[in-house]
Coordinates of C-alpha atoms in Angstrom, one line a residue:
M1 CA 186.1 175.4 80.0
K2 CA 187.0 172.2 78.1
H3 CA 189.6 174.2 76.2
F4 CA 191.2 175.5 79.4
I5 CA 191.3 172.1 81.2
I6 CA 193.0 170.3 78.3
F7 CA 195.5 173.1 77.7
I8 CA 196.6 173.0 81.4
F9 CA 196.7 169.2 81.3
T10 CA 198.9 169.2 78.2
I11 CA 201.3 171.7 79.8
N12 CA 201.9 169.3 82.6
L13 CA 202.5 166.3 80.4
I14 CA 205.1 167.5 78.0
S15 CA 207.9 165.3 79.3
A16 CA 205.9 162.1 79.4
Q17 CA 204.4 161.8 76.0
S18 CA 205.5 158.9 73.8
D19 CA 204.3 157.0 70.8
V20 CA 205.2 154.2 68.3
P21 CA 206.2 155.8 65.0
L22 CA 204.5 154.6 61.9
T23 CA 206.6 152.0 60.0
L24 CA 206.2 150.1 56.8
R25 CA 204.0 147.1 57.2
S26 CA 203.8 145.9 53.6
Q27 CA 204.5 147.1 50.1
F28 CA 202.8 146.1 46.8
N29 CA 204.2 147.0 43.4
G30 CA 202.1 146.4 40.3
S31 CA 198.5 146.9 39.2
Y32 CA 197.1 147.3 42.7
G33 CA 194.5 149.5 44.4
Y34 CA 193.2 149.7 47.9
T35 CA 190.1 150.5 49.9
I36 CA 189.4 150.9 53.6
I37 CA 186.3 149.9 55.5
G38 CA 185.6 150.5 59.1
N39 CA 183.6 152.4 61.7
T40 CA 183.7 154.3 65.0
H41 CA 182.3 153.2 68.3
N42 CA 181.6 156.8 69.4
E43 CA 177.9 157.7 69.1
Y44 CA 178.5 161.4 69.3
D45 CA 181.3 163.9 69.0
N46 CA 182.9 164.0 72.4
F47 CA 183.2 167.8 72.2
Q48 CA 179.7 168.8 71.0
P49 CA 178.3 171.5 73.3
I50 CA 174.6 170.5 73.4
P51 CA 173.6 168.0 74.5
V52 CA 176.7 166.9 76.4
P53 CA 177.4 163.3 75.2
P54 CA 177.4 160.5 77.8
C55 CA 180.6 158.8 78.7
Q56 CA 179.8 155.7 76.8
M57 CA 180.7 153.9 73.6
L58 CA 179.2 151.2 71.3
T59 CA 180.5 147.7 71.5
Q60 CA 179.9 146.8 67.9
S61 CA 179.5 148.5 64.5
N62 CA 179.2 147.6 60.8
A63 CA 180.8 148.4 57.5
T64 CA 180.3 147.1 54.0
L65 CA 183.0 145.9 51.5
N66 CA 181.9 146.4 47.9
L67 CA 184.7 145.6 45.4
L68 CA 184.2 145.3 41.7
P69 CA 184.2 141.8 40.0
N70 CA 187.7 142.4 38.5
Q71 CA 189.2 143.5 41.8
N72 CA 190.8 140.5 43.4
I73 CA 191.8 140.7 47.1
V74 CA 195.6 140.1 47.7
A75 CA 195.8 141.4 51.3
A76 CA 193.5 142.5 54.2
Y77 CA 194.7 143.9 57.5
L78 CA 192.3 144.4 60.5
Y79 CA 193.1 147.1 63.0
W80 CA 191.2 148.2 66.1
G81 CA 192.1 150.7 68.8
G82 CA 191.1 153.2 71.3
V83 CA 191.8 154.1 74.9
G84 CA 193.8 151.8 77.1
D85 CA 196.7 149.5 76.2
G86 CA 194.8 146.8 74.4
S87 CA 195.1 144.2 77.2
F88 CA 191.5 144.7 78.5
N89 CA 189.8 143.5 75.3
P90 CA 192.5 141.4 73.4
T91 CA 190.0 139.2 71.5
V92 CA 187.4 140.7 69.1
Q93 CA 185.0 139.3 66.6
L94 CA 184.5 139.9 62.9
N95 CA 181.2 138.4 61.7
G96 CA 181.1 136.2 64.7
F97 CA 184.7 134.8 64.3
N98 CA 187.3 135.4 67.1
F99 CA 190.5 137.3 66.3
S100 CA 193.3 138.1 68.6
A101 CA 196.0 140.8 67.9
S102 CA 199.3 139.6 66.6
E103 CA 200.8 143.0 67.4
T104 CA 199.6 145.9 69.6
F105 CA 201.1 149.4 69.6
V106 CA 200.6 151.5 72.7
G107 CA 201.1 155.3 73.1
Y108 CA 201.2 157.3 76.3
P109 CA 200.2 160.8 75.5
E110 CA 199.8 161.7 79.2
I111 CA 201.8 161.4 82.4
N112 CA 199.5 159.1 84.2
P113 CA 200.3 155.6 82.9
I114 CA 196.7 154.5 82.9
I115 CA 195.9 157.2 80.3
S116 CA 197.0 155.5 77.1
C117 CA 195.9 154.6 73.6
F118 CA 196.5 151.6 71.5
N119 CA 196.3 150.1 67.9
S120 CA 196.0 146.4 67.4
F121 CA 196.8 144.5 64.2
V122 CA 196.0 141.1 62.7
D123 CA 196.3 139.8 59.2
V124 CA 192.8 138.7 58.0
T125 CA 193.6 138.1 54.3
N126 CA 192.3 134.6 54.1
F127 CA 189.2 135.4 56.0
I128 CA 188.3 138.4 53.8
Q129 CA 189.2 136.5 50.6
T130 CA 186.8 133.8 51.6
S131 CA 184.0 136.1 52.9
G132 CA 184.2 138.5 49.9
N133 CA 181.9 141.5 49.5
G134 CA 179.2 142.2 52.1
L135 CA 178.4 143.5 55.5
Y136 CA 181.1 143.1 58.2
T137 CA 180.1 143.3 61.8
F138 CA 182.9 144.1 64.3
S139 CA 181.9 143.2 67.8
N140 CA 183.0 142.0 71.3
F141 CA 184.9 145.2 71.6
N142 CA 183.8 146.9 74.9
L143 CA 186.1 149.5 76.4
N144 CA 183.4 151.1 78.6
P145 CA 184.7 149.6 81.8
I146 CA 188.0 151.5 81.5
I147 CA 186.9 154.8 80.0
G148 CA 186.3 156.5 83.4
N149 CA 189.7 158.1 83.4
Y150 CA 189.1 159.6 80.0
C151 CA 185.7 161.1 80.5
S152 CA 187.0 164.3 82.3
T153 CA 188.9 165.3 79.2
S154 CA 186.3 163.8 76.7
S155 CA 189.1 161.8 75.1
Y156 CA 187.4 158.4 75.2
N157 CA 187.4 156.8 71.7
S158 CA 187.5 153.5 69.9
G159 CA 187.0 152.2 66.3
W160 CA 188.2 149.6 63.8
H161 CA 189.1 149.4 60.1
I162 CA 190.3 146.9 57.5
V163 CA 192.8 147.9 54.8
V164 CA 192.1 145.8 51.7
V165 CA 194.6 145.7 48.8
Y166 CA 193.4 144.3 45.5
S167 CA 194.8 143.6 42.1
E168 CA 193.1 145.0 39.0
S169 CA 194.6 144.3 35.6
L170 CA 193.6 147.6 34.1
L171 CA 195.4 149.7 36.8
P172 CA 198.8 151.2 36.0
N173 CA 201.9 150.1 37.8
T174 CA 201.6 151.6 41.3
Q175 CA 203.4 151.3 44.6
I176 CA 201.1 150.9 47.6
N177 CA 202.7 151.2 51.0
I178 CA 201.0 150.4 54.3
Y179 CA 202.3 152.0 57.4
D180 CA 201.1 151.4 61.0
G181 CA 201.9 152.2 64.6
V182 CA 200.3 154.7 67.0
N183 CA 201.6 158.2 66.2
V184 CA 200.5 160.7 68.9
M185 CA 200.0 164.3 68.2
S186 CA 199.8 166.9 70.9
G187 CA 200.6 170.6 71.1
L188 CA 203.6 170.2 73.3
F189 CA 204.8 166.9 71.9
N190 CA 207.1 167.5 68.9
N191 CA 205.3 170.9 68.6
G192 CA 202.2 169.0 67.6
I193 CA 203.9 167.7 64.4
T194 CA 204.1 164.1 63.4
P195 CA 206.2 163.6 60.2
L196 CA 206.3 160.6 57.9
I197 CA 208.8 160.3 55.1
I198 CA 207.8 158.1 52.2
D199 CA 211.2 157.2 50.8
N200 CA 212.7 154.8 48.2
L201 CA 210.7 156.3 45.4
N202 CA 211.2 157.0 41.7
I203 CA 208.1 158.8 40.7
T204 CA 207.4 158.2 37.0
N205 CA 203.9 159.6 36.8
T206 CA 202.0 161.9 39.2
N207 CA 198.5 161.0 38.1
N208 CA 196.2 159.6 40.9
T209 CA 198.9 159.9 43.6
K210 CA 197.1 159.7 46.9
F211 CA 197.3 158.8 50.5
T212 CA 194.9 157.8 53.2
Y213 CA 195.2 158.0 57.0
V214 CA 193.1 156.6 59.8
G215 CA 193.1 158.4 63.1
L216 CA 191.1 158.7 66.3
N217 CA 190.0 161.4 68.7
G218 CA 189.4 164.1 66.1
S219 CA 186.5 166.6 66.5
P220 CA 184.7 169.1 64.4
N221 CA 184.0 171.2 67.5
L222 CA 187.4 171.3 69.2
Y223 CA 190.4 172.0 67.1
F224 CA 193.4 174.3 67.0
N225 CA 196.4 174.5 64.8
E226 CA 195.4 171.4 62.7
S227 CA 196.7 170.6 59.3
V228 CA 197.9 167.8 57.0
T229 CA 200.7 168.6 54.6
V230 CA 202.6 166.9 51.7
N231 CA 206.0 168.4 50.8
G232 CA 205.0 171.5 52.7
N233 CA 201.7 171.9 51.0
I234 CA 198.6 172.1 53.2
L235 CA 195.9 169.7 52.1
S236 CA 192.1 169.9 52.1
N237 CA 189.1 168.6 50.3
A238 CA 185.3 168.7 50.4
L239 CA 185.1 166.7 53.6
N240 CA 188.2 168.1 55.4
P241 CA 188.6 171.8 55.9
I242 CA 192.2 173.2 55.6
D243 CA 192.3 173.9 59.4
N244 CA 190.2 170.9 60.6
P245 CA 191.2 167.7 58.8
F246 CA 190.5 165.5 61.9
N247 CA 186.8 166.2 62.0
G248 CA 185.2 162.7 62.0
T249 CA 184.8 162.0 58.3
N250 CA 185.1 159.0 56.0
T251 CA 186.2 159.5 52.4
F252 CA 185.2 156.1 51.3
T253 CA 181.6 156.4 52.6
G254 CA 181.2 160.2 52.5
S255 CA 180.2 160.2 56.1
T256 CA 180.5 163.4 58.1
T257 CA 179.4 161.8 61.4
N258 CA 182.2 159.2 61.8
W259 CA 182.6 160.7 65.3
N260 CA 186.1 160.7 66.7
Q261 CA 187.5 158.6 63.8
D262 CA 188.9 159.8 60.5
I263 CA 189.4 157.7 57.4
D264 CA 190.5 160.5 55.1
T265 CA 192.0 160.3 51.6
Y266 CA 193.8 163.1 49.7
D267 CA 194.8 163.4 46.1
I268 CA 198.4 164.7 46.2
S269 CA 199.1 164.6 42.5
S270 CA 199.8 168.3 42.3
F271 CA 202.3 168.2 45.2
V272 CA 204.7 165.6 43.8
N273 CA 206.9 165.6 40.7
I274 CA 208.3 163.1 38.3
G275 CA 211.7 161.9 39.5
D276 CA 211.0 162.6 43.2
T277 CA 212.7 160.0 45.4
Q278 CA 210.7 160.8 48.5
A279 CA 207.5 162.5 49.8
N280 CA 207.3 164.2 53.1
L281 CA 203.9 163.9 55.0
S282 CA 203.1 165.8 58.1
F283 CA 200.2 165.7 60.6
N284 CA 199.7 168.7 62.9
S285 CA 197.4 169.3 65.8
F286 CA 197.5 171.1 69.1
Y287 CA 194.9 168.8 70.7
Y288 CA 195.5 165.1 71.2
R289 CA 195.0 163.0 68.1
Y290 CA 196.7 159.8 67.1
I291 CA 197.3 158.2 63.7
Q292 CA 196.9 154.4 63.4
T293 CA 197.4 153.7 59.7
V294 CA 198.7 155.4 56.6
V295 CA 198.3 154.0 53.0
T296 CA 200.0 155.7 50.0
S297 CA 199.5 155.0 46.3
I298 CA 202.3 156.4 44.1
R299 CA 203.3 155.7 40.5
S300 CA 206.9 154.8 41.4
E301 CA 209.0 152.4 39.4
L302 CA 212.0 150.8 41.2
P303 CA 213.3 147.3 41.5
D304 CA 213.0 145.5 44.8
S305 CA 215.8 142.9 45.5
T306 CA 215.1 140.1 47.9
S307 CA 217.2 137.0 48.5
E308 CA 216.3 133.4 49.4
I309 CA 218.8 130.8 50.6
T310 CA 217.9 127.4 49.0
S311 CA 220.7 125.3 50.5
V312 CA 224.1 125.1 52.2
T313 CA 226.1 121.9 51.6
G314 CA 229.4 120.7 53.0
Q315 CA 228.4 121.2 56.6
E316 CA 227.7 117.5 56.9
I317 CA 231.4 116.7 56.1
C318 CA 233.7 116.2 59.1
N319 CA 236.1 119.0 59.8
N320 CA 235.0 120.8 56.6
R321 CA 234.8 124.6 56.4
N322 CA 234.5 124.9 52.7
L323 CA 230.7 125.3 52.0
N324 CA 228.6 125.6 48.9
L325 CA 225.9 128.2 49.2
S326 CA 222.9 128.2 46.8
F327 CA 220.5 131.2 46.8
K328 CA 218.2 133.1 44.6
L329 CA 218.1 136.9 44.0
K330 CA 214.5 137.9 43.2
N331 CA 212.9 141.0 41.8
T332 CA 209.3 140.0 42.3
N333 CA 207.6 142.8 44.2
A334 CA 208.9 145.5 41.9
N335 CA 208.0 148.0 39.1
A336 CA 211.4 148.1 37.3
P337 CA 214.2 145.6 36.4
L338 CA 217.1 145.0 38.7
P339 CA 220.3 146.1 36.9
I340 CA 223.5 144.2 36.1
G341 CA 226.1 144.6 38.8
T342 CA 223.7 144.7 41.7
P343 CA 226.0 143.4 44.6
I344 CA 225.2 140.8 47.2
A345 CA 227.2 140.4 50.4
I346 CA 227.5 137.1 52.2
Y347 CA 228.2 136.9 55.9
A348 CA 228.8 134.3 58.6
D349 CA 227.2 136.0 61.6
T350 CA 228.6 139.5 61.3
N351 CA 231.8 138.5 59.4
L352 CA 231.8 139.4 55.7
L353 CA 232.9 136.3 53.7
T354 CA 232.6 137.5 50.1
T355 CA 230.6 139.6 47.7
V356 CA 229.1 138.7 44.3
A357 CA 227.1 140.7 41.8
T358 CA 224.4 140.1 39.2
T359 CA 225.7 139.3 35.7
T360 CA 222.4 140.0 33.9
V361 CA 219.4 142.2 34.3
I362 CA 216.7 140.6 36.5
P363 CA 213.2 141.6 35.1
V364 CA 210.2 142.4 37.2
G365 CA 209.0 139.1 38.6
G366 CA 212.3 137.4 37.7
E367 CA 215.0 135.7 39.7
L368 CA 218.7 134.7 39.3
V369 CA 220.3 131.6 40.9
F370 CA 223.7 131.8 42.5
N371 CA 226.0 129.0 43.6
V372 CA 228.9 130.4 45.6
S373 CA 231.7 128.6 47.5
V374 CA 232.6 130.2 50.8
T375 CA 235.3 129.3 53.4
I376 CA 234.4 129.7 57.0
P377 CA 237.3 131.1 59.1
N378 CA 238.4 129.1 62.1
T379 CA 237.6 132.1 64.3
I380 CA 233.9 131.5 63.7
P381 CA 232.2 128.9 65.9
N382 CA 230.7 125.8 64.5
N383 CA 227.2 127.0 65.0
F384 CA 226.5 130.3 63.2
T385 CA 224.1 132.0 60.8
I386 CA 224.9 132.5 57.2
K387 CA 223.3 135.7 55.8
V388 CA 222.8 136.9 52.3
V389 CA 222.2 140.6 51.9
S390 CA 221.1 141.8 48.5
N391 CA 222.0 145.2 47.2
S392 CA 225.0 145.5 49.5
N393 CA 228.7 145.3 48.8
G394 CA 229.5 144.7 52.5
L395 CA 230.4 148.4 53.0
A396 CA 227.3 150.3 52.0
T397 CA 223.6 149.5 51.7
P398 CA 221.9 150.1 49.3
I399 CA 223.9 150.4 46.1
V400 CA 221.0 150.4 43.7
A401 CA 217.9 152.5 44.3
E402 CA 215.0 150.1 45.2
S403 CA 211.5 150.5 46.5
N404 CA 212.1 148.7 49.8
N405 CA 215.4 148.4 51.6
N406 CA 213.9 146.4 54.6
N407 CA 213.6 143.1 52.9
N408 CA 217.1 142.4 51.6
E409 CA 218.3 139.8 54.1
A410 CA 217.9 136.1 54.1
T411 CA 219.4 133.9 56.8
L412 CA 220.0 130.2 57.5
A413 CA 221.4 128.5 60.6
V414 CA 224.5 126.4 59.9
S415 CA 226.2 123.8 62.1
L416 CA 229.6 122.5 61.2
I417 CA 230.7 119.1 62.4
D418 CA 234.1 118.4 64.0
N419 CA 235.3 115.0 64.9
I420 CA 233.4 113.7 67.9
I421 CA 235.4 112.3 70.8
P422 CA 233.5 109.2 72.0
T423 CA 232.6 109.3 75.7
F424 CA 231.7 106.4 78.0
N425 CA 230.1 106.1 81.4
V426 CA 232.6 103.5 82.6
S427 CA 234.6 103.8 85.8
N428 CA 238.3 104.0 85.2
V429 CA 239.0 102.4 88.6
V430 CA 238.1 98.8 89.4
C431 CA 238.9 96.5 92.3
Q432 CA 241.0 93.4 92.0
N433 CA 238.9 90.3 91.4
A434 CA 235.8 92.4 90.6
T435 CA 233.3 91.0 88.2
S436 CA 234.7 91.3 84.7
V437 CA 233.0 94.0 82.6
V438 CA 232.5 93.9 78.8
L439 CA 233.1 97.5 77.5
P440 CA 230.1 99.0 75.7
T441 CA 230.1 99.2 71.8
T442 CA 228.1 102.5 71.7
S443 CA 229.4 105.6 73.4
T444 CA 227.2 107.9 75.5
N445 CA 227.2 110.4 72.6
G446 CA 226.1 107.8 70.0
I447 CA 229.3 106.6 68.4
T448 CA 229.5 102.9 67.7
G449 CA 232.7 100.9 67.5
T450 CA 234.9 98.2 69.1
W451 CA 237.3 98.1 72.0
S452 CA 240.7 96.4 72.2
P453 CA 240.7 94.6 74.5
N454 CA 236.9 94.5 75.0
V455 CA 236.8 93.1 78.5
I456 CA 238.3 94.8 81.6
D457 CA 241.1 92.8 83.2
N458 CA 240.3 92.6 86.9
Q459 CA 243.9 91.7 87.9
N460 CA 246.1 94.3 86.1
S461 CA 245.9 98.0 85.3
G462 CA 245.9 98.7 81.5
T463 CA 244.9 101.0 78.6
Y464 CA 241.9 100.2 76.3
V465 CA 241.4 101.7 72.8
F466 CA 238.0 102.3 71.2
T467 CA 237.9 102.4 67.4
P468 CA 234.8 104.0 65.9
N469 CA 233.0 102.2 63.0
A470 CA 233.5 103.7 59.6
G471 CA 231.3 106.5 58.3
Q472 CA 231.1 108.4 61.6
C473 CA 232.7 111.8 62.4
A474 CA 234.6 110.4 65.4
T475 CA 238.1 109.8 66.6
T476 CA 239.5 106.9 68.5
A477 CA 239.3 107.1 72.3
T478 CA 241.5 105.6 75.0
M479 CA 240.7 104.8 78.6
T480 CA 243.2 103.7 81.3
I481 CA 241.7 101.3 83.8
V482 CA 243.4 101.2 87.2
V483 CA 243.1 98.0 89.2
N484 CA 243.3 98.7 92.9
Q485 CA 244.4 96.0 95.4
N486 CA 241.8 95.0 97.9
T487 CA 242.1 96.3 101.4
V488 CA 241.5 94.0 104.4
P489 CA 239.2 95.8 106.8
T490 CA 240.6 95.9 110.4
F491 CA 238.7 96.2 113.6
T492 CA 239.5 96.4 117.3
Q493 CA 238.8 92.9 118.8
E494 CA 235.7 92.8 121.0
N495 CA 236.5 91.4 124.5
P496 CA 234.8 88.2 125.6
I497 CA 231.6 88.6 127.4
C498 CA 229.5 86.4 129.8
A499 CA 226.4 84.7 128.5
G500 CA 223.5 87.2 128.6
Q501 CA 225.7 90.2 129.0
T502 CA 225.0 93.3 126.8
L503 CA 226.8 93.1 123.4
N504 CA 227.2 96.5 121.6
A505 CA 226.7 96.8 117.9
L506 CA 229.8 96.2 115.8
P507 CA 231.2 99.3 114.0
T508 CA 230.2 99.9 110.3
L509 CA 233.4 101.7 109.6
S510 CA 236.7 99.8 109.9
N511 CA 239.8 101.3 111.5
N512 CA 241.3 101.7 108.0
G513 CA 238.2 103.5 106.5
I514 CA 236.1 100.7 105.0
Y515 CA 232.3 101.0 105.2
G516 CA 230.2 97.9 105.3
S517 CA 227.9 95.7 107.4
W518 CA 228.1 92.6 109.7
S519 CA 226.3 89.3 109.7
P520 CA 224.7 87.4 111.3
N521 CA 222.8 89.3 114.0
L522 CA 224.6 89.7 117.4
N523 CA 224.2 86.8 119.8
N524 CA 225.1 87.3 123.5
L525 CA 224.4 83.8 124.5
A526 CA 227.0 81.8 122.5
T527 CA 230.4 82.4 121.0
T528 CA 229.9 83.5 117.3
T529 CA 232.0 84.4 114.3
Y530 CA 230.8 87.5 112.5
T531 CA 231.5 88.4 108.8
F532 CA 232.0 92.1 107.7
T533 CA 231.0 92.7 104.0
P534 CA 232.3 96.0 102.6
N535 CA 229.8 98.3 100.8
A536 CA 230.0 98.3 96.9
G537 CA 232.5 100.7 95.3
Q538 CA 235.3 100.0 97.8
C539 CA 238.3 97.9 97.0
A540 CA 238.1 95.7 100.1
T541 CA 237.7 92.1 101.1
T542 CA 235.5 90.6 103.8
A543 CA 236.7 90.3 107.4
T544 CA 235.7 88.2 110.3
M545 CA 235.6 88.6 114.1
T546 CA 234.9 85.9 116.7
I547 CA 233.3 87.2 119.9
V548 CA 233.7 84.8 122.8
V549 CA 230.7 84.3 125.1
N550 CA 231.7 82.5 128.3
Q551 CA 229.1 80.4 129.9
N552 CA 228.2 81.2 133.5
T553 CA 229.6 78.9 136.4
V554 CA 227.5 77.9 139.4
P555 CA 229.5 78.5 142.6
T556 CA 229.7 75.4 144.9
F557 CA 230.2 75.3 148.6
T558 CA 230.5 72.6 151.4
Q559 CA 227.2 72.5 153.2
V560 CA 227.4 73.8 156.8
N561 CA 226.0 71.3 159.2
P562 CA 222.9 72.2 161.4
I563 CA 223.6 73.9 164.6
C564 CA 221.8 74.5 167.9
A565 CA 220.2 77.9 168.4
G566 CA 222.8 80.2 169.9
Q567 CA 225.6 77.9 169.0
T568 CA 228.6 79.6 167.2
L569 CA 228.1 79.9 163.5
N570 CA 231.3 80.7 161.5
A571 CA 231.3 83.1 158.6
L572 CA 230.5 81.6 155.2
P573 CA 233.5 81.4 152.8
T574 CA 233.9 84.2 150.1
L575 CA 235.5 81.9 147.7
S576 CA 233.6 78.9 146.4
N577 CA 235.0 75.5 146.1
N578 CA 235.3 76.1 142.3
G579 CA 237.1 79.4 142.6
I580 CA 234.3 82.0 142.5
S581 CA 234.7 84.9 144.8
G582 CA 231.8 86.9 146.1
S583 CA 229.7 87.8 149.1
W584 CA 226.8 86.4 151.1
S585 CA 223.6 87.9 152.3
P586 CA 221.9 88.3 154.7
S587 CA 224.1 88.4 157.7
I588 CA 224.7 85.2 159.7
N589 CA 221.9 84.3 162.0
N590 CA 222.5 81.5 164.7
L591 CA 219.1 81.7 166.2
S592 CA 216.9 80.5 163.3
T593 CA 217.2 78.5 160.1
T594 CA 218.1 80.9 157.2
T595 CA 218.8 80.7 153.5
Y596 CA 221.8 82.7 152.4
T597 CA 222.5 84.0 148.8
F598 CA 226.0 84.1 147.4
S599 CA 226.6 86.9 144.8
P600 CA 229.7 86.5 142.7
N601 CA 232.0 89.6 142.4
T602 CA 231.9 91.4 139.0
G603 CA 234.2 90.2 136.2
Q604 CA 233.4 86.5 136.8
C605 CA 231.1 84.5 134.6
A606 CA 229.1 83.0 137.5
T607 CA 225.6 82.8 138.8
T608 CA 224.3 83.3 142.3
A609 CA 224.1 80.4 144.7
T610 CA 222.2 79.6 147.9
M611 CA 222.8 77.7 151.1
T612 CA 220.3 77.0 153.9
I613 CA 221.8 76.5 157.4
V614 CA 219.5 74.7 159.8
V615 CA 219.4 76.1 163.3
N616 CA 217.7 73.6 165.7
Q617 CA 215.9 75.1 168.6
N618 CA 217.1 74.1 172.1
T619 CA 214.9 71.6 174.0
V620 CA 214.2 72.1 177.8
P621 CA 214.4 68.7 179.5
T622 CA 211.3 67.8 181.5
F623 CA 211.0 65.4 184.5
T624 CA 208.1 63.9 186.7
Q625 CA 208.2 66.0 189.7

């Protein structure tokens, strides 16, 4: 039933499968060997029929490093992987020390994006060199919370391994290549075939040629159409049957119960020939497997040119585009000399500047120093990258066969200097009679110098010249200062008011567009002169306005003599003796004494006035009867 479910599942996922092809991580040329330690976190083969394994994995496991005394560690790379995308458990522990991935490769062998597999990498060279031989415990790696989606297809898996490269003086010259990624195999993905071409070879001896791969999700109980080939030859050995190489074994320990993880090494001496320039590896499986790491050990002798830029001079000179470039051409990680005539191309960004070539053989471990003059075209911006590409004539790369074509470039950022135009944060418009300003002797972009003249004339417009001090990449600068005549603010005159009458606020914008403020505060009790002061930044003078406050007049009238009740009482005058017009209230009453109030008409600065008219009551004469 498991076979049927997986087969149908794969049919539906053909268009969604993807992986990260294995690429060269590092190459070592010389007397080097390697070993791999590691372990699985699967306690059982996922596809064993009885008993059915639980959907659960270990969270830690151990492996032992046991190098000989004359084997000195030069590199150590830690890998861990399994189901998921690596984000659930990004930090792991090795002997209690935390490590986080510097790179993580993720493959999606299935259409559901939550069904994925990953391979994480971190360089642990210093740690392994310090720790040396002994037991290594890999822990804090728990994928159990996310394996539920993988249990139905029994594809849950996880494990770790460390690739250790060591030098050993008695070993012959060998090229060791380390490739990593996450290469997915599946029956309907590339027909289940994952190729890997080992190129840039010059095989000089076939003895002890071998390669090792590390893969996950293999099984000795469920396999179909599996094989590993080199140059078309199917490989097998005591631990790995010809039709079931992904069977949970470890060549370095001899384990046949390394469930769901394979660390398998094959001797391929019989399948390569002296003079071969490449070897073709191929991994094949109908069922889902993935390869994390491949290490090859081949007796190949080729040079390996690398370049190192040591200096670029001339960029510090003003307006200079003729540079002197110093660089080294090295042949350090190599098994053969680099021949005379090996070309080197020099670029500014992508523009080829010139080519040079070696004039002598560079031995293994040697280097050659170049000093080259180059001219940077005006079409190239001041900020660019100079690039030295070894083993290239600018048209083709490589020219000479070498072991690694991926490490030929060296780059350095270059900045040319043009004359700087000094800039200043000084207003080029001033108002007549403004406070005199001394011009600054340092520009906003850091240029020091002197002005002529050095003080702004606040009466006349003129041009000022700034001359930079010597030793600076800077030109003179000029600035024209315009002196604007001051404007007199104009306002509509406020009409006189009577004392105590409401006085509206004066306008803060003059009739001719000048903003400002008035002082002192408004006074509606006395005539006052107010001063308008323009806001800063306007060429304007002060202005004044006098607002007349007329004092109020008390109306005066000729007092009306007392009358007798009922006697005729004439209307009171509506114009006071001192010229104030108005009206009286209440109405005239000739029957009783009354006080009348005079209210001035509007538009006159006058107060109210009162007059009391006495009305004497009539007396009835009395007699003795």
